[in-house]
Amino acid sequence: MSATLFYIHDPMCSWCWGFRPVWQSIREALPESVELKTILGGLAPDSDVPMPEATKQFVKQNWQNIESVIPGTQFNYDFWSDCKPRRSTYPSCRAVIAACELDPALEFGMIEAIQKAYYLQAKNPSDASTLIALAEDIGLDKTQFEKVFKSAEVQQLLEQNLHAYQELAMNVGVSGFPSLAIKTDKRFVGIPIDYNDANVSLNAIRNYLEA
């Protein structure tokens, strides 16, 4: 049975960063009959407003929680002193779309570059300059990427992703990032995840295909 697995995420979602090793294992073990489709849910719209102190503390505490729930996950807390944080993840979402438009094979490379820049290197992926430099680092032409990244077409594709996430939330009940859902001609359901065990999702996918 052919099926489509949807991965709903945001490149600046800290739980998605923690989920990365398990997600890679899931991708590598997916049955060949399962097509993978990613959806950018978008955590926070464009903003130039500095992040309020209360929000900073909330995010820091979230990082600490993730470190305790997912052993081995690392965060560079220098980000909070070296950067000027603001609540804005749409730029990084557009960067992933732009990279994928230029070379679909670089989609996950761009996601990983953003995550490592943010969480390990204390760089700010809310800044266009950071994203353009990352695109160049993964092998994309800097000028070409910037043009596509800032295009109306990429903004439209982001809006389509946001709408697709809303549809999944209403029809399948998925909420938050990361989330997984699977669809065939017969059914459309959410797939459970475990941040430390890929087999939880893989077994659910296999059981779904065999049902």
CSV table of C-alpha atoms in Angstrom, one decimal:
chain,number,residue,atom,x,y,z
A,1,MET,CA,0.0,0.0,0.0
A,2,SER,CA,1.4,3.4,-0.9
A,3,ALA,CA,1.2,6.2,1.6
A,4,THR,CA,2.4,9.7,2.4
A,5,LEU,CA,4.1,10.5,5.7
A,6,PHE,CA,3.8,14.1,6.7
A,7,TYR,CA,6.5,15.7,9.0
A,8,ILE,CA,5.3,18.9,10.6
A,9,HIS,CA,8.1,21.1,11.9
A,10,ASP,CA,9.8,24.5,12.3
A,11,PRO,CA,13.5,24.8,11.8
A,12,MET,CA,13.8,26.9,14.9
A,13,CYS,CA,11.6,24.5,17.1
A,14,SER,CA,13.8,23.3,19.9
A,15,TRP,CA,11.9,20.1,20.3
A,16,CYS,CA,12.5,19.4,16.6
A,17,TRP,CA,16.2,19.9,17.3
A,18,GLY,CA,16.0,17.3,20.1
A,19,PHE,CA,14.0,15.0,17.8
A,20,ARG,CA,16.6,15.2,15.0
A,21,PRO,CA,18.5,11.9,15.7
A,22,VAL,CA,15.2,9.9,16.0
A,23,TRP,CA,13.8,11.6,12.9
A,24,GLN,CA,16.8,10.7,10.9
A,25,SER,CA,16.4,7.1,12.0
A,26,ILE,CA,12.8,7.1,11.0
A,27,ARG,CA,13.6,8.5,7.5
A,28,GLU,CA,16.3,5.9,7.0
A,29,ALA,CA,14.0,3.0,7.9
A,30,LEU,CA,10.8,4.1,6.1
A,31,PRO,CA,9.3,1.5,3.8
A,32,GLU,CA,9.9,2.3,0.1
A,33,SER,CA,6.1,2.6,-0.4
A,34,VAL,CA,6.0,5.6,1.9
A,35,GLU,CA,6.5,9.0,0.4
A,36,LEU,CA,7.8,11.7,2.7
A,37,LYS,CA,6.4,15.2,2.7
A,38,THR,CA,7.5,18.0,5.0
A,39,ILE,CA,5.2,20.8,6.2
A,40,LEU,CA,6.5,24.0,7.8
A,41,GLY,CA,4.1,24.9,10.5
A,42,GLY,CA,5.7,28.2,11.5
A,43,LEU,CA,6.1,29.0,15.2
A,44,ALA,CA,6.3,32.8,15.0
A,45,PRO,CA,5.6,35.4,12.3
A,46,ASP,CA,8.0,38.1,11.1
A,47,SER,CA,8.9,40.6,13.8
A,48,ASP,CA,11.6,43.1,14.6
A,49,VAL,CA,10.5,43.4,18.2
A,50,PRO,CA,13.1,42.3,20.8
A,51,MET,CA,12.1,39.2,22.7
A,52,PRO,CA,10.6,40.1,26.1
A,53,GLU,CA,12.6,39.0,29.1
A,54,ALA,CA,9.8,36.7,30.2
A,55,THR,CA,9.8,34.9,26.8
A,56,LYS,CA,13.6,34.5,27.0
A,57,GLN,CA,13.3,32.8,30.4
A,58,PHE,CA,10.5,30.6,29.1
A,59,VAL,CA,12.6,29.4,26.1
A,60,LYS,CA,15.7,28.9,28.3
A,61,GLN,CA,13.7,26.7,30.6
A,62,ASN,CA,12.3,24.8,27.6
A,63,TRP,CA,15.9,24.1,26.5
A,64,GLN,CA,16.7,22.8,30.0
A,65,ASN,CA,13.7,20.6,29.9
A,66,ILE,CA,14.6,19.2,26.6
A,67,GLU,CA,18.1,18.4,27.8
A,68,SER,CA,16.6,16.4,30.6
A,69,VAL,CA,14.0,14.6,28.5
A,70,ILE,CA,16.3,13.8,25.5
A,71,PRO,CA,19.8,12.9,26.8
A,72,GLY,CA,22.6,14.1,24.6
A,73,THR,CA,20.7,17.2,23.3
A,74,GLN,CA,23.0,20.2,23.5
A,75,PHE,CA,22.2,24.0,23.5
A,76,ASN,CA,24.6,26.9,23.5
A,77,TYR,CA,23.3,29.4,26.0
A,78,ASP,CA,25.7,32.0,24.7
A,79,PHE,CA,23.0,32.7,22.2
A,80,TRP,CA,21.2,34.8,24.8
A,81,SER,CA,24.1,37.1,25.4
A,82,ASP,CA,25.7,37.1,21.9
A,83,CYS,CA,22.5,37.8,19.9
A,84,LYS,CA,19.5,40.0,20.0
A,85,PRO,CA,16.7,37.4,20.1
A,86,ARG,CA,13.3,38.1,18.7
A,87,ARG,CA,10.2,35.9,18.3
A,88,SER,CA,10.4,35.3,14.6
A,89,THR,CA,10.8,31.9,12.8
A,90,TYR,CA,9.1,32.6,9.5
A,91,PRO,CA,12.5,33.8,8.0
A,92,SER,CA,14.1,30.4,8.7
A,93,CYS,CA,11.0,28.7,7.2
A,94,ARG,CA,11.3,30.7,4.0
A,95,ALA,CA,15.0,29.8,3.9
A,96,VAL,CA,14.2,26.1,3.9
A,97,ILE,CA,11.7,26.6,1.1
A,98,ALA,CA,14.2,28.7,-0.9
A,99,ALA,CA,16.9,26.1,-0.5
A,100,CYS,CA,14.4,23.4,-1.6
A,101,GLU,CA,13.3,25.4,-4.6
A,102,LEU,CA,17.0,25.7,-5.7
A,103,ASP,CA,17.9,22.1,-4.9
A,104,PRO,CA,15.4,19.7,-3.3
A,105,ALA,CA,18.3,17.5,-2.2
A,106,LEU,CA,19.4,20.3,0.2
A,107,GLU,CA,16.2,20.6,2.1
A,108,PHE,CA,17.3,18.7,5.1
A,109,GLY,CA,20.8,20.1,4.8
A,110,MET,CA,19.4,23.6,5.2
A,111,ILE,CA,17.2,22.6,8.2
A,112,GLU,CA,20.3,21.1,9.9
A,113,ALA,CA,22.4,24.1,9.1
A,114,ILE,CA,19.8,26.4,10.7
A,115,GLN,CA,19.5,24.2,13.8
A,116,LYS,CA,23.3,23.9,14.3
A,117,ALA,CA,23.8,27.6,13.8
A,118,TYR,CA,21.0,28.4,16.3
A,119,TYR,CA,21.6,25.8,19.0
A,120,LEU,CA,25.3,25.1,18.8
A,121,GLN,CA,26.9,28.2,17.3
A,122,ALA,CA,24.8,30.9,19.0
A,123,LYS,CA,23.8,32.5,15.7
A,124,ASN,CA,20.4,34.1,15.1
A,125,PRO,CA,18.4,32.4,12.3
A,126,SER,CA,15.8,35.2,12.6
A,127,ASP,CA,18.3,37.4,10.7
A,128,ALA,CA,18.4,37.2,6.9
A,129,SER,CA,22.2,37.7,6.9
A,130,THR,CA,22.6,34.5,9.0
A,131,LEU,CA,20.3,32.5,6.7
A,132,ILE,CA,22.0,33.7,3.5
A,133,ALA,CA,25.5,32.8,4.9
A,134,LEU,CA,24.2,29.3,5.8
A,135,ALA,CA,22.8,28.8,2.3
A,136,GLU,CA,26.3,29.6,0.9
A,137,ASP,CA,27.8,27.2,3.5
A,138,ILE,CA,25.7,24.3,2.2
A,139,GLY,CA,26.7,25.0,-1.4
A,140,LEU,CA,24.1,27.4,-2.8
A,141,ASP,CA,24.9,30.5,-4.7
A,142,LYS,CA,24.6,33.4,-2.3
A,143,THR,CA,23.1,35.9,-4.8
A,144,GLN,CA,20.6,33.4,-6.2
A,145,PHE,CA,19.5,32.2,-2.8
A,146,GLU,CA,18.9,35.7,-1.5
A,147,LYS,CA,16.7,36.5,-4.6
A,148,VAL,CA,14.6,33.4,-4.2
A,149,PHE,CA,14.5,33.7,-0.3
A,150,LYS,CA,13.0,37.2,-0.6
A,151,SER,CA,10.6,36.4,-3.5
A,152,ALA,CA,6.8,36.6,-3.4
A,153,GLU,CA,6.8,33.0,-4.6
A,154,VAL,CA,8.5,31.7,-1.5
A,155,GLN,CA,6.2,33.7,0.7
A,156,GLN,CA,3.3,32.2,-1.1
A,157,LEU,CA,4.7,28.7,-0.6
A,158,LEU,CA,5.1,29.4,3.1
A,159,GLU,CA,1.5,30.5,3.3
A,160,GLN,CA,0.5,27.2,1.7
A,161,ASN,CA,2.6,25.3,4.3
A,162,LEU,CA,0.9,27.2,7.1
A,163,HIS,CA,-2.5,26.4,5.6
A,164,ALA,CA,-1.6,22.7,5.2
A,165,TYR,CA,-0.7,22.6,8.9
A,166,GLN,CA,-4.0,24.1,9.9
A,167,GLU,CA,-5.8,21.5,7.8
A,168,LEU,CA,-3.9,18.7,9.5
A,169,ALA,CA,-4.7,20.2,12.9
A,170,MET,CA,-8.4,20.3,12.1
A,171,ASN,CA,-8.7,17.0,10.3
A,172,VAL,CA,-6.1,14.7,12.0
A,173,GLY,CA,-5.7,16.4,15.3
A,174,VAL,CA,-2.0,17.0,15.1
A,175,SER,CA,-0.7,19.9,17.2
A,176,GLY,CA,2.7,21.3,17.9
A,177,PHE,CA,6.1,20.5,16.5
A,178,PRO,CA,7.4,18.0,15.6
A,179,SER,CA,4.3,15.9,14.6
A,180,LEU,CA,3.8,13.0,12.2
A,181,ALA,CA,0.7,12.0,10.2
A,182,ILE,CA,0.2,9.4,7.6
A,183,LYS,CA,-2.3,9.2,4.7
A,184,THR,CA,-3.5,6.6,2.2
A,185,ASP,CA,-6.6,6.5,0.0
A,186,LYS,CA,-8.4,4.9,3.0
A,187,ARG,CA,-7.3,6.8,6.1
A,188,PHE,CA,-5.5,9.8,7.5
A,189,VAL,CA,-4.2,9.5,11.0
A,190,GLY,CA,-1.6,10.9,13.4
A,191,ILE,CA,1.5,8.9,14.2
A,192,PRO,CA,2.9,8.8,17.8
A,193,ILE,CA,6.5,9.9,18.4
A,194,ASP,CA,9.0,9.1,21.1
A,195,TYR,CA,11.9,11.5,21.4
A,196,ASN,CA,14.3,8.7,22.3
A,197,ASP,CA,13.0,5.7,20.3
A,198,ALA,CA,12.4,5.7,16.5
A,199,ASN,CA,10.6,2.3,16.8
A,200,VAL,CA,7.6,3.9,18.4
A,201,SER,CA,6.8,5.8,15.1
A,202,LEU,CA,8.1,3.1,12.8
A,203,ASN,CA,6.0,0.4,14.4
A,204,ALA,CA,2.9,2.6,14.2
A,205,ILE,CA,3.6,3.3,10.5
A,206,ARG,CA,4.0,-0.5,9.8
A,207,ASN,CA,0.9,-1.3,11.7
A,208,TYR,CA,-1.0,1.3,9.8
A,209,LEU,CA,0.1,0.0,6.4
A,210,GLU,CA,-0.8,-3.6,7.4
A,211,ALA,CA,-4.2,-2.7,8.7
